[in-house]
Short mmCIF file of C-alpha atoms in Angstrom, two decimals:
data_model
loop_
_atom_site.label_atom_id
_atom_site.label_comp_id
_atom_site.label_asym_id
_atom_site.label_seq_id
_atom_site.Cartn_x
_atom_site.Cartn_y
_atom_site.Cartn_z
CA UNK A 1 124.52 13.77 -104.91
CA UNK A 2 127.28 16.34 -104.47
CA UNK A 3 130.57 16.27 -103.44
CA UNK A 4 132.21 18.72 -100.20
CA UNK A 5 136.11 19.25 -100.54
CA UNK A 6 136.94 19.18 -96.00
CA UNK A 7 140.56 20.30 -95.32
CA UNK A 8 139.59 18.62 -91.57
CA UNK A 9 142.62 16.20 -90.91
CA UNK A 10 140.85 12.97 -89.40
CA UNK A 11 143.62 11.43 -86.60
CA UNK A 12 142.69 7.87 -85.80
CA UNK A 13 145.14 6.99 -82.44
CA UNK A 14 145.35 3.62 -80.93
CA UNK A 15 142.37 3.73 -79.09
CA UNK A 16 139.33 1.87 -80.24
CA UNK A 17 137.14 5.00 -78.85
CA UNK A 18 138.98 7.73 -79.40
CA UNK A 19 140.26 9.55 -82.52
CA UNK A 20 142.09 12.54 -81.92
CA UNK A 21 144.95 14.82 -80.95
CA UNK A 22 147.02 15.82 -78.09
CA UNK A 23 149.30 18.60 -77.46
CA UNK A 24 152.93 17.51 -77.08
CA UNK A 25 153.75 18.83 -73.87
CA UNK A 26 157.06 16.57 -72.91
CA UNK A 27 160.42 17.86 -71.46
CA UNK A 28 163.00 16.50 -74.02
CA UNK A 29 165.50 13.86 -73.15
CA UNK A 30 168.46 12.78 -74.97
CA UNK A 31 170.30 9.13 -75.32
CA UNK A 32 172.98 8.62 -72.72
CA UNK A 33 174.36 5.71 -75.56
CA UNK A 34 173.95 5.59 -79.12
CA UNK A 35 174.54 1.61 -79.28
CA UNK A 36 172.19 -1.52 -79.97
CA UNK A 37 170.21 -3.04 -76.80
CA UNK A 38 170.44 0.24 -75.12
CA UNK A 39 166.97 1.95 -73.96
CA UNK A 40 166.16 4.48 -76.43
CA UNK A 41 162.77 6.47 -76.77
CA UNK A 42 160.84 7.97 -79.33
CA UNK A 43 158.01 10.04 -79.25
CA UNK A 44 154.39 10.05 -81.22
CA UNK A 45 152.36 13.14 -82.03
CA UNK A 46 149.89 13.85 -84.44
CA UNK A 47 150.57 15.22 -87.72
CA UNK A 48 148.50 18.56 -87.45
CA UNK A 49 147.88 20.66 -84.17
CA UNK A 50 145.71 22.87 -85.83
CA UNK A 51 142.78 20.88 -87.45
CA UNK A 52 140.84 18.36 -85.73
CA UNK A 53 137.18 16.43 -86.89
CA UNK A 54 136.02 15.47 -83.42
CA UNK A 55 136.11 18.65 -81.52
CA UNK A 56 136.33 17.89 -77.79
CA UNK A 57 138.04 14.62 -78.07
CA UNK A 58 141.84 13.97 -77.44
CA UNK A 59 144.63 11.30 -78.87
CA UNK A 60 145.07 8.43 -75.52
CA UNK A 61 148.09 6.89 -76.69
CA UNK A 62 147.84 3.44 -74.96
CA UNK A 63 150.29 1.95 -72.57
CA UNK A 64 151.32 -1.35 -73.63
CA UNK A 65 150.82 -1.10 -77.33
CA UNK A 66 154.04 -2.14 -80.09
CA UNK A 67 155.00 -0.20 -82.81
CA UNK A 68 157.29 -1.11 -85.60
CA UNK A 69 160.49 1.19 -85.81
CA UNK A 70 162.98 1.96 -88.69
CA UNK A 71 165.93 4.18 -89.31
CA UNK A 72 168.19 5.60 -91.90
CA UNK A 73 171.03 8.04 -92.77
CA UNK A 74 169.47 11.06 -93.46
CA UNK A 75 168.54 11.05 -97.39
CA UNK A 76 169.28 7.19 -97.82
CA UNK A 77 166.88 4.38 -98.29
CA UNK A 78 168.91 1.58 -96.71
CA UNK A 79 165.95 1.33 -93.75
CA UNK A 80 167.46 -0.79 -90.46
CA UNK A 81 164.72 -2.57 -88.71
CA UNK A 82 164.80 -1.77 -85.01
CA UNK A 83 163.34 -3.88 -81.93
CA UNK A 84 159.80 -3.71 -80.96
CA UNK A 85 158.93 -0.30 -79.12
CA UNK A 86 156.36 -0.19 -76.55
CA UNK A 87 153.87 2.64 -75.85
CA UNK A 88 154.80 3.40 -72.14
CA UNK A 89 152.19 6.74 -71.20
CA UNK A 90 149.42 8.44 -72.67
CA UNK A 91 151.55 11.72 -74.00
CA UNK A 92 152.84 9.10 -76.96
CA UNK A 93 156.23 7.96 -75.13
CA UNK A 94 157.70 5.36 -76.87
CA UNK A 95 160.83 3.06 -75.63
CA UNK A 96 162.53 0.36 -77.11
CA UNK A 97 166.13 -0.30 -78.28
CA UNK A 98 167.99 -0.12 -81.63
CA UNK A 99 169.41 -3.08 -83.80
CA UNK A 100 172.71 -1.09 -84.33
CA UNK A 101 174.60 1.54 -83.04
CA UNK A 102 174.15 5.16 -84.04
CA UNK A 103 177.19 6.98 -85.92
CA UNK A 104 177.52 10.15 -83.54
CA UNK A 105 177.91 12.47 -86.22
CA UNK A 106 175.19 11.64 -88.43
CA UNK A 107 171.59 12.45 -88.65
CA UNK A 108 168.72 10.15 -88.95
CA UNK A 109 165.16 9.43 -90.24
CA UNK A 110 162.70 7.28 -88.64
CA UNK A 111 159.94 5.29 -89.68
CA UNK A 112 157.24 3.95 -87.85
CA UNK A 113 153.80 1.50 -88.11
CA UNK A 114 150.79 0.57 -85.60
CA UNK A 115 149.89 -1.89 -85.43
CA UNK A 116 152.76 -3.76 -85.18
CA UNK A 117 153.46 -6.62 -87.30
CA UNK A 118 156.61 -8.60 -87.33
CA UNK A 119 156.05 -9.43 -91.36
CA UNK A 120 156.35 -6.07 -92.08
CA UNK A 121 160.53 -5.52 -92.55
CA UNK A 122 160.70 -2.30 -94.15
CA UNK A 123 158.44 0.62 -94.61
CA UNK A 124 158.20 0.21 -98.26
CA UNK A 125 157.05 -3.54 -97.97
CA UNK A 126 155.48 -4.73 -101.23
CA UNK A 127 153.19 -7.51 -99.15
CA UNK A 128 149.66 -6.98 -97.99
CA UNK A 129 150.08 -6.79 -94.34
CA UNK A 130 147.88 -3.69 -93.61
CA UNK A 131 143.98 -3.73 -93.73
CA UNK A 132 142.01 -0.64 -93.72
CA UNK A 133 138.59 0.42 -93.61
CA UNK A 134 137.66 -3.35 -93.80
CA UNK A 135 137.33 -4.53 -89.88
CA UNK A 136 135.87 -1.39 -88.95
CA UNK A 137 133.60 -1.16 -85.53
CA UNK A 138 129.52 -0.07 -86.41
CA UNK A 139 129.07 3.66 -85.88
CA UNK A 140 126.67 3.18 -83.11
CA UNK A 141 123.63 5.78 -83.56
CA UNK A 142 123.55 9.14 -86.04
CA UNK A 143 126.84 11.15 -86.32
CA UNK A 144 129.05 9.40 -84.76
CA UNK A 145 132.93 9.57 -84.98
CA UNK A 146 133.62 6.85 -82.70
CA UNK A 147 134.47 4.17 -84.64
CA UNK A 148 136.88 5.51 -86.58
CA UNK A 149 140.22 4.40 -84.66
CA UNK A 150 141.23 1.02 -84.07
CA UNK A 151 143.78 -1.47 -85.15
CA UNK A 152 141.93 -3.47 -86.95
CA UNK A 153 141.08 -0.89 -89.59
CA UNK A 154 142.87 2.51 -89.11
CA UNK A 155 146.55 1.93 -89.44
CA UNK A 156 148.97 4.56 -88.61
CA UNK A 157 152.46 5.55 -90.15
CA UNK A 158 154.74 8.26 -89.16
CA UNK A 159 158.44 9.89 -89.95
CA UNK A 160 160.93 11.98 -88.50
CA UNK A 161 163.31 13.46 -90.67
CA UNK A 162 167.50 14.71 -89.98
CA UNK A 163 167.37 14.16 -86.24
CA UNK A 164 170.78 14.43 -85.08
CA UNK A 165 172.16 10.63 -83.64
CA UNK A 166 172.35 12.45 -80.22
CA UNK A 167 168.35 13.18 -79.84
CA UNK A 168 165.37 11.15 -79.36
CA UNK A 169 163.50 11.63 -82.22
CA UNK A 170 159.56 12.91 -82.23
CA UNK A 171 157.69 11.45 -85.21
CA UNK A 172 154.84 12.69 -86.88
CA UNK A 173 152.01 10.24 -87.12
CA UNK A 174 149.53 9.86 -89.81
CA UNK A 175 146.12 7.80 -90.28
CA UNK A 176 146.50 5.69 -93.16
CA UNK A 177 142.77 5.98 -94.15
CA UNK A 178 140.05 8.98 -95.66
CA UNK A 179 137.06 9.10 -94.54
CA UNK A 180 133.72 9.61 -96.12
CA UNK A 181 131.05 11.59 -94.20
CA UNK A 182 127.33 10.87 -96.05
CA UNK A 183 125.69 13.73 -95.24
CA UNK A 184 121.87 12.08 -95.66
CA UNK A 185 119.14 14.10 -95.87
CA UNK A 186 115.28 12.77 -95.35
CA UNK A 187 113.38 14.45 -98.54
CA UNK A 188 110.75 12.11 -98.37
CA UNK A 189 107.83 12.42 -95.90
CA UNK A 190 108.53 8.95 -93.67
CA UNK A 191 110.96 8.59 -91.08
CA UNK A 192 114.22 6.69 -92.40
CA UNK A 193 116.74 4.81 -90.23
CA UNK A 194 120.14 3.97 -91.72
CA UNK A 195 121.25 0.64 -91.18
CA UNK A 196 124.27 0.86 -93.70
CA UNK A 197 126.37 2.50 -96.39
CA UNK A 198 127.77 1.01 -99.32
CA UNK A 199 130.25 2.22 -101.83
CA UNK A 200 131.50 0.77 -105.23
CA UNK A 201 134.18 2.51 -106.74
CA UNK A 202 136.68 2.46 -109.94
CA UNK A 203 139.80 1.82 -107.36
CA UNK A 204 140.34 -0.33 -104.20
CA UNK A 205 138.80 1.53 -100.92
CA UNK A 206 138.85 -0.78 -98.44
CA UNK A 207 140.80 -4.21 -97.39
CA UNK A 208 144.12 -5.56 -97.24
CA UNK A 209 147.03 -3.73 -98.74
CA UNK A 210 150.51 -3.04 -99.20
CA UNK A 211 151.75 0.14 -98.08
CA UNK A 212 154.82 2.26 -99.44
CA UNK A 213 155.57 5.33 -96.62
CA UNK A 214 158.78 5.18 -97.47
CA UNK A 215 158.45 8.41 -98.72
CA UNK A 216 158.61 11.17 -96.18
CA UNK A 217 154.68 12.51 -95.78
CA UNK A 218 153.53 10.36 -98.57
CA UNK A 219 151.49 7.35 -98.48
CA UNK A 220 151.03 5.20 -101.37
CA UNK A 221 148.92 1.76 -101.71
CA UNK A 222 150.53 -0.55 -103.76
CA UNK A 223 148.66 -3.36 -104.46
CA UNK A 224 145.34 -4.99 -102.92
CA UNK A 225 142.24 -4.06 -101.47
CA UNK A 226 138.73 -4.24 -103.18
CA UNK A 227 136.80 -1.74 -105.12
CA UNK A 228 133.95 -1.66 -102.83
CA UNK A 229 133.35 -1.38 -99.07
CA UNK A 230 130.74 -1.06 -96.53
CA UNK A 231 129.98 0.62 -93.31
CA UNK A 232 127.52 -0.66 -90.65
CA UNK A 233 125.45 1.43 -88.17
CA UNK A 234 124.10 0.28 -84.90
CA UNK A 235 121.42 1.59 -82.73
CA UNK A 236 120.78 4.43 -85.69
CA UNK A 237 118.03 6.87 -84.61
CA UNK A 238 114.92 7.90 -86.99
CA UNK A 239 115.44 10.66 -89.76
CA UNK A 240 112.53 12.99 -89.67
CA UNK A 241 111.41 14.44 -92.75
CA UNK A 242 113.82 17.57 -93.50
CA UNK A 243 116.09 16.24 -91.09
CA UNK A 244 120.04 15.21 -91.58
CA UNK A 245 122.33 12.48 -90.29
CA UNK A 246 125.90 11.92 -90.47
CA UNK A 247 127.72 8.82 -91.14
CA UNK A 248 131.24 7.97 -91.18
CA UNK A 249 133.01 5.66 -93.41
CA UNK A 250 136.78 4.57 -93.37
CA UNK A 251 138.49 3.86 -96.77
CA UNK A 252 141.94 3.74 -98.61
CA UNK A 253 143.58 6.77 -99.98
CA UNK A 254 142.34 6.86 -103.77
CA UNK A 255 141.68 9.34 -106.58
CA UNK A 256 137.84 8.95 -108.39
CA UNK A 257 139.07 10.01 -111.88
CA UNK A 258 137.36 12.11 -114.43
CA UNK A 259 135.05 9.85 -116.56
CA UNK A 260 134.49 7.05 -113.85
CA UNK A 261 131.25 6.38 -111.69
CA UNK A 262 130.97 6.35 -107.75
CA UNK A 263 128.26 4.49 -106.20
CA UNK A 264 126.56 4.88 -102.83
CA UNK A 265 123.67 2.24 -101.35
CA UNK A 266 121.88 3.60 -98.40
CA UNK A 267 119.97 0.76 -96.65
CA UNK A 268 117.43 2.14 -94.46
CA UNK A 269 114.65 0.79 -92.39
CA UNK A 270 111.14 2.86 -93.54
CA UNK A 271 107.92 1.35 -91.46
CA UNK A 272 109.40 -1.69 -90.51
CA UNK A 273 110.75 -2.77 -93.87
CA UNK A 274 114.56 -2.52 -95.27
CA UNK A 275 114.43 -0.14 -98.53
CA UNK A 276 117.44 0.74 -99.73
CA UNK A 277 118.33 3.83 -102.56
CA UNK A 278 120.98 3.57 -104.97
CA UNK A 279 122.90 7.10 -105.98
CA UNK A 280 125.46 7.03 -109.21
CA UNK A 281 128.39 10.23 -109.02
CA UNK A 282 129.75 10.34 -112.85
CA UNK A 283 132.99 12.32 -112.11
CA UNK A 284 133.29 15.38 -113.78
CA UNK A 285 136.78 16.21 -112.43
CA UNK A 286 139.51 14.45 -110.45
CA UNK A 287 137.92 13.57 -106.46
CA UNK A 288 140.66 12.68 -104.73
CA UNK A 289 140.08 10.70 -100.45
CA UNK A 290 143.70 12.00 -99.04
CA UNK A 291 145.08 10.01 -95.90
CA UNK A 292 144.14 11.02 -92.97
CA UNK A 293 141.60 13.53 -94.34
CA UNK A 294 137.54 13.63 -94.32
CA UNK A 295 135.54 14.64 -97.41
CA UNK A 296 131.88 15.19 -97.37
CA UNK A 297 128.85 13.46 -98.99
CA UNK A 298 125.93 14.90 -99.94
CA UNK A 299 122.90 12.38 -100.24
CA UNK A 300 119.30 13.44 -100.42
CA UNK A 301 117.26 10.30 -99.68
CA UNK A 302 114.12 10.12 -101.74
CA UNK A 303 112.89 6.70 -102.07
CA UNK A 304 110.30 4.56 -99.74
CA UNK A 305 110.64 1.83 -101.60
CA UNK A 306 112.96 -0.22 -103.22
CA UNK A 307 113.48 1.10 -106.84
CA UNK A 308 113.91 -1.17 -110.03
CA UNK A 309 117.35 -0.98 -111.09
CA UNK A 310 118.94 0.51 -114.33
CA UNK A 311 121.54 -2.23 -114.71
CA UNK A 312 122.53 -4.95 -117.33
CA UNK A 313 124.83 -7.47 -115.69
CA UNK A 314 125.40 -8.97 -112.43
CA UNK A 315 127.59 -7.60 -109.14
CA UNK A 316 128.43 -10.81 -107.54
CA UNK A 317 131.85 -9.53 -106.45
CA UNK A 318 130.28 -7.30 -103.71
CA UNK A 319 128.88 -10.89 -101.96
CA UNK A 320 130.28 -10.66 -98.42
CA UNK A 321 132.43 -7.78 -99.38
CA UNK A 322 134.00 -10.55 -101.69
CA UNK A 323 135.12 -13.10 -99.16
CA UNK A 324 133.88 -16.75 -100.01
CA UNK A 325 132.00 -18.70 -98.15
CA UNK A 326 132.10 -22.06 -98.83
CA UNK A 327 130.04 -24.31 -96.46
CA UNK A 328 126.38 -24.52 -97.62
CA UNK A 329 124.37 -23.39 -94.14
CA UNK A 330 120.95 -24.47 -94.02
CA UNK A 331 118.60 -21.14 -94.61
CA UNK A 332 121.67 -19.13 -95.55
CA UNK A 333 120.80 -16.05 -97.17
CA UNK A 334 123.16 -13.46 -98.75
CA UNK A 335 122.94 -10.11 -100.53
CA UNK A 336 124.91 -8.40 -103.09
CA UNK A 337 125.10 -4.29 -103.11
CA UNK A 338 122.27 -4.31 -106.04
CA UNK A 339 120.28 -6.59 -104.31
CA UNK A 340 121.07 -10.13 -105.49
CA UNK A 341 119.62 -12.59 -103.10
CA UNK A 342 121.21 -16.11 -102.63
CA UNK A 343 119.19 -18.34 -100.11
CA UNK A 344 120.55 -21.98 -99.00
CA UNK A 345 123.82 -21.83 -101.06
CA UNK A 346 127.82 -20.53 -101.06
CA UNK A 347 130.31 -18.28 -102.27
CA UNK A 348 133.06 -19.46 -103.95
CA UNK A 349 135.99 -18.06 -105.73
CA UNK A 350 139.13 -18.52 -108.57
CA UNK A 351 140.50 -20.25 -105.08
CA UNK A 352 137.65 -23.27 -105.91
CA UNK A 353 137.50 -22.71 -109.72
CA UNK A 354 139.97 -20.85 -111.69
CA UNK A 355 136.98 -20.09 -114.59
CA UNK A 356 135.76 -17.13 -112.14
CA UNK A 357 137.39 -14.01 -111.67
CA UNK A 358 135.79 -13.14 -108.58
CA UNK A 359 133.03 -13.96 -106.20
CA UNK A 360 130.16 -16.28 -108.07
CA UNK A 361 127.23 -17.82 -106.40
CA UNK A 362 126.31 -21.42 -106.07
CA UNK A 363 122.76 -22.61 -105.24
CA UNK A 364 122.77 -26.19 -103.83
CA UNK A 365 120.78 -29.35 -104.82
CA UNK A 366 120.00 -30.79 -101.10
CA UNK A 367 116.01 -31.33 -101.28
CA UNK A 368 115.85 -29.95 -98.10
CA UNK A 369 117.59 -26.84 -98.66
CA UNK A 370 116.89 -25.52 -102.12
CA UNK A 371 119.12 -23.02 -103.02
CA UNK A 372 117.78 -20.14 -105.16
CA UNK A 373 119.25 -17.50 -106.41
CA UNK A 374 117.26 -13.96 -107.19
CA UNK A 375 117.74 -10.58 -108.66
CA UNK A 376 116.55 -7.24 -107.99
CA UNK A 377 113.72 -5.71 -109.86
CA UNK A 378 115.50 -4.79 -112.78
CA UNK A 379 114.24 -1.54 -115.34
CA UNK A 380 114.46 -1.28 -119.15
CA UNK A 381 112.78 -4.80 -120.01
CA UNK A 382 115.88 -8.06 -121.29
CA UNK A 383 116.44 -8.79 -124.39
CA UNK A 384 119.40 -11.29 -124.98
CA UNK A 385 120.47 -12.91 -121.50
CA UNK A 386 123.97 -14.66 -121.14
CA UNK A 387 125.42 -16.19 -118.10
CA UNK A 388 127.86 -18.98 -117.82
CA UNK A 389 127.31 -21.95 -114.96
CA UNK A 390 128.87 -25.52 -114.31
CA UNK A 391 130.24 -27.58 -111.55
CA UNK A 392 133.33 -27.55 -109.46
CA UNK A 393 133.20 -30.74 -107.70
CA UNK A 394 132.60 -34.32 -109.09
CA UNK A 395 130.29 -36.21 -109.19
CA UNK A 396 127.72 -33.95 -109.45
CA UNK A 397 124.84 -33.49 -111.79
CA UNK A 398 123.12 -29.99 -113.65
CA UNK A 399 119.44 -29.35 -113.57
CA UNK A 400 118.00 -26.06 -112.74
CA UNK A 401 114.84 -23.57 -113.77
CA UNK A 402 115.00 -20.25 -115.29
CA UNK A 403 112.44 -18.05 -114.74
CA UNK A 404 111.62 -14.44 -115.41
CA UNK A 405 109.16 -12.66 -113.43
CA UNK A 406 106.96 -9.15 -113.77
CA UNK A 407 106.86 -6.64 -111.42
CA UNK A 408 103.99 -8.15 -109.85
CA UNK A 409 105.82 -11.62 -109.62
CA UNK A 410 104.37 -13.38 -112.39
CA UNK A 411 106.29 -15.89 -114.38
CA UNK A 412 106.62 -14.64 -117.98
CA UNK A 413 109.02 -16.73 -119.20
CA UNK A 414 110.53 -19.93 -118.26
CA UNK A 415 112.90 -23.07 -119.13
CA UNK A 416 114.46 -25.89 -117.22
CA UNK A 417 118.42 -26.46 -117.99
CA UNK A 418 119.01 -29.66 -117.81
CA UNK A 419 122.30 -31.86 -118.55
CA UNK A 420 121.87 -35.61 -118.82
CA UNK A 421 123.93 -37.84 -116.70
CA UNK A 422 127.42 -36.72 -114.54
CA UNK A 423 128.31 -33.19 -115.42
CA UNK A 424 132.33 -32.88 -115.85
CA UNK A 425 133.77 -31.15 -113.48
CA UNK A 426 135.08 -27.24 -114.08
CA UNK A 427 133.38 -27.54 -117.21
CA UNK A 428 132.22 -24.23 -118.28
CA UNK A 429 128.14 -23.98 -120.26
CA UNK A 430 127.00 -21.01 -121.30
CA UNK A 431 123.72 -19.74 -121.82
CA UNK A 432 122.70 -17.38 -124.42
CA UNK A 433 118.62 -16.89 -125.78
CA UNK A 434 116.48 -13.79 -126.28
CA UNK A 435 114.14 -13.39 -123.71
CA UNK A 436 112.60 -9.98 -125.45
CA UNK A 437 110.69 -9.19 -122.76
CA UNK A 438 109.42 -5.24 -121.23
CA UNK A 439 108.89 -3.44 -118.75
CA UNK A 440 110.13 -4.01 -115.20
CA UNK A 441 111.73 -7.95 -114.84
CA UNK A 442 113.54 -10.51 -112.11
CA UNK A 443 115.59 -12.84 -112.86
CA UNK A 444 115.52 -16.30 -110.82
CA UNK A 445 117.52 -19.13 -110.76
CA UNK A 446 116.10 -22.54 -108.81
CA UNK A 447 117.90 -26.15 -108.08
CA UNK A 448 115.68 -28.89 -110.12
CA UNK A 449 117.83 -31.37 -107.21
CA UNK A 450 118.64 -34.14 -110.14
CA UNK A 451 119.95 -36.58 -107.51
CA UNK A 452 117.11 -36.21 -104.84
CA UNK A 453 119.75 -36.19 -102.38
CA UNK A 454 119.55 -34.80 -98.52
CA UNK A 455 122.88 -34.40 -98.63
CA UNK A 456 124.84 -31.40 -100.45
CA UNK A 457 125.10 -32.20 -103.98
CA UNK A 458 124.25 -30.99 -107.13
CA UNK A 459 125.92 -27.78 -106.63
CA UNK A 460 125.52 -25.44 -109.82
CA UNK A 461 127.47 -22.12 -109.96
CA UNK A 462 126.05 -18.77 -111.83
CA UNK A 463 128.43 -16.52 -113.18
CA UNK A 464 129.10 -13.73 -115.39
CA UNK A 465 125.54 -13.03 -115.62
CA UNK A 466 124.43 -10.15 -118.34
CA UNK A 467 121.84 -9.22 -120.61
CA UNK A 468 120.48 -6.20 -122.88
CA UNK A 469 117.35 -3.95 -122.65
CA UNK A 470 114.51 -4.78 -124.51
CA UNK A 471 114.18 -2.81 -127.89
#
């Protein structure tokens, strides 16, 4: 897999199909006051006339739309929260009024955010009010830019610096988010069709954040989001042998440092059946997703089958892009990036049980709805295998089987952990035994259902899962 530096400047604008620029062609108008709760009017352009990712496709500003709106002295940081403004045409006219009256003979920067949210008090807020990347719309079919625009997961931010109190200002506006563009080639000889992309990283790339554009031009996350992220395709068209598609992923601004691993999943649908191809990047040398910015992905797809893993511990984090879920559905069934299958149980979090640090998985003891929990086809044979499990409600009791399989399913090992009686609640047990077994293994972990009940009980969490190769 190799990386493509693009100086393209992606635009995101407020419409959920559209993603681009337009020329500012406005005759200039000046304030006939300079004091609060008078109309005043701003005006929105793109950061960069010159460069543009969808060629043939134009910035609609829409009418109707709110913005939040700051000012200061030029040079100071003592940001005054204005009223809402409104988007009133398509050219990126703005009007609104001010929460104080202008000093005459002073100049002024202005700050801006879409979407608008009335949390948000200053353009350096330190609280997660943003989300990127992590609502966005399926790119619907091969190569598609569509989806990348939208207020649910492209914010914009914008500045105008030392305009004189007697102008309307024109502010410069700026997608919050990269993109990545997987370039996937077919080099195997069966159609492919990609269903979806996933990325694990060293750094948050997608979710809910705190923003800092405080800074004129610079746009810094501050705190939140999650390492990982995931974009969805619709209506994808086949992949011929040879053949290239494009697909277009939105994430936070971050730097992949020197020394630390990127990793792609390509889910694809070969002959009817999902098959999906892990890629690892080890970076050589700093890789750094700019705002507002697209870098290329090279991925040459190989596989037409699912390959056994070279992996040694568990990624239950990336379970529903690591939001719990904590009804048990009957026939549920979820997925982790490598693979991990969970059938009829939850998702839970340190929210339900402060002994986890992130997303764990809970099969359920309901006799009706066994909950199971399976792992890929792992490489490199296990030797020692630790995990840690327990309970987080009362009443509850622990029984559940172990087993080990080949590549051809067979059971090679197995053991039934069982605890006698009640099982206190947030009590942590952890396993620890060599396996010592070769070759190509799965792991799988099945409710005994102690209680015999048709009801939800029994519920056993599996965490912190890990284990060595075979020697």
């Amino acid at each position: 897999m190799q990386f493509i530096m693009k100086t393209n400047i992606f635009l995101a604008s407020l419409v959920a199909a559209t993603c681009m620029l337009v020329s500012c062609n406005k005759e200039i108008e000046t304030p006939v006051s300079l004091g609060p709760d008078i109309p005043f009017v701003v005006y929105l352009q793109d950061n960069d006339l010159t460069k543009t990712v969808n060629d043939g496709y134009s910035t609609k500003w829409v009418s109707g739309e709110v913005l939040r709106l700051w000012h200061a002295v030029s040079g100071s940081t003592s940001f005054v929260l204005d009223n809402e403004f409104t988007v009133s045409d398509v050219t990126g006219k703005c009007t609104g009024t001010l929460s104080e009256e202008l000093n005459a003979s002073s100049s002024y920067d202005w700050y801006a955010c879409y979407p608008f949210n009335s949390s948000i008090t200053s353009p350096n807020s330190e609280v997660e009010y943003f989300f990127v990347g992590k609502e966005a719309d399926p790119q619907v079919g091969n190569n598609s830019m569509a989806h990348l625009a939208g207020k649910a997961a492209f914010p914009l931010v914008g500045w105008a610096t030392n305009v004189p109190a007697g102008e309307f200002p024109t502010l410069k506006m700026k997608n919050v988010a990269s993109v990545m563009a997987f370039h996937i080639t077919n080099n195997q000889n069966k159609d492919i069709i990609v269903n979806s992309i996933n990325v694990l990283a060293s750094k948050p790339i997608q979710g809910q954040v705190a923003i800092d554009f405080s800074t004129i031009d610079v746009i810094s996350i501050t705190s939140g989001g999650k390492n990982f992220g995931q974009m969805t395709v619709s209506d994808g068209t086949p992949i011929k042998t040879g053949e290239k598609g494009i697909f277009y992923m939105g994430v936070l601004p971050f730097t992949a440092e020197t020394g630390t691993e990127l990793l792609v999943y390509v889910n694809v649908t070969i002959d009817g059946k999902a098959v999906k191809q892990k890629f690892v990047k080890n970076m050589t040398e700093n890789v750094s997703f700019n705002s507002g910015c697209i870098k290329a992905i090279n991925v040459n797809y190989t596989a037409d089958a699912n390959i056994p893993l070279e992996i040694t511990s568990d990624d239950f984090a990336t379970y529903n892009l690591g939001i719990r879920i904590t009804t048990f559905k009957a026939d549920s069934e979820y997925s982790t990036f490598d693979g991990w299958i969970l059938k009829n149980g939850a998702l839970i979090s340190e929210k339900n049980w402060d002994a986890l640090s992130g997303i764990a998985p809970v099969i359920n003891g309901k006799t009706s709805n066994v909950g199971v929990l399976t792992s890929p086809l792992i490489s490199g044979g296990c030797g020692t295998l630790k995990f840690k499990y327990g309970v987080y409600n009362a009443s509850e009791q622990i029984s559940f089987r172990l087993d080990v399989k080949n590549e051809s399913g067979e059971i090679i090992y197995t053991e039934n952990i069982t605890h006698e009686g009640t099982a206190v609640k947030n009590e942590q047990h952890e396993y620890v035994k060599d396996i010592n077994v070769s070759g190509n293994f799965q792991l799988e972990f099945t409710n005994l259902c102690p209680q015999q009940k048709t009801t939800n009980k029994d519920r056993v969490v599996i965490f912190d899962v890990e284990w060595t190769n075979h020697q």
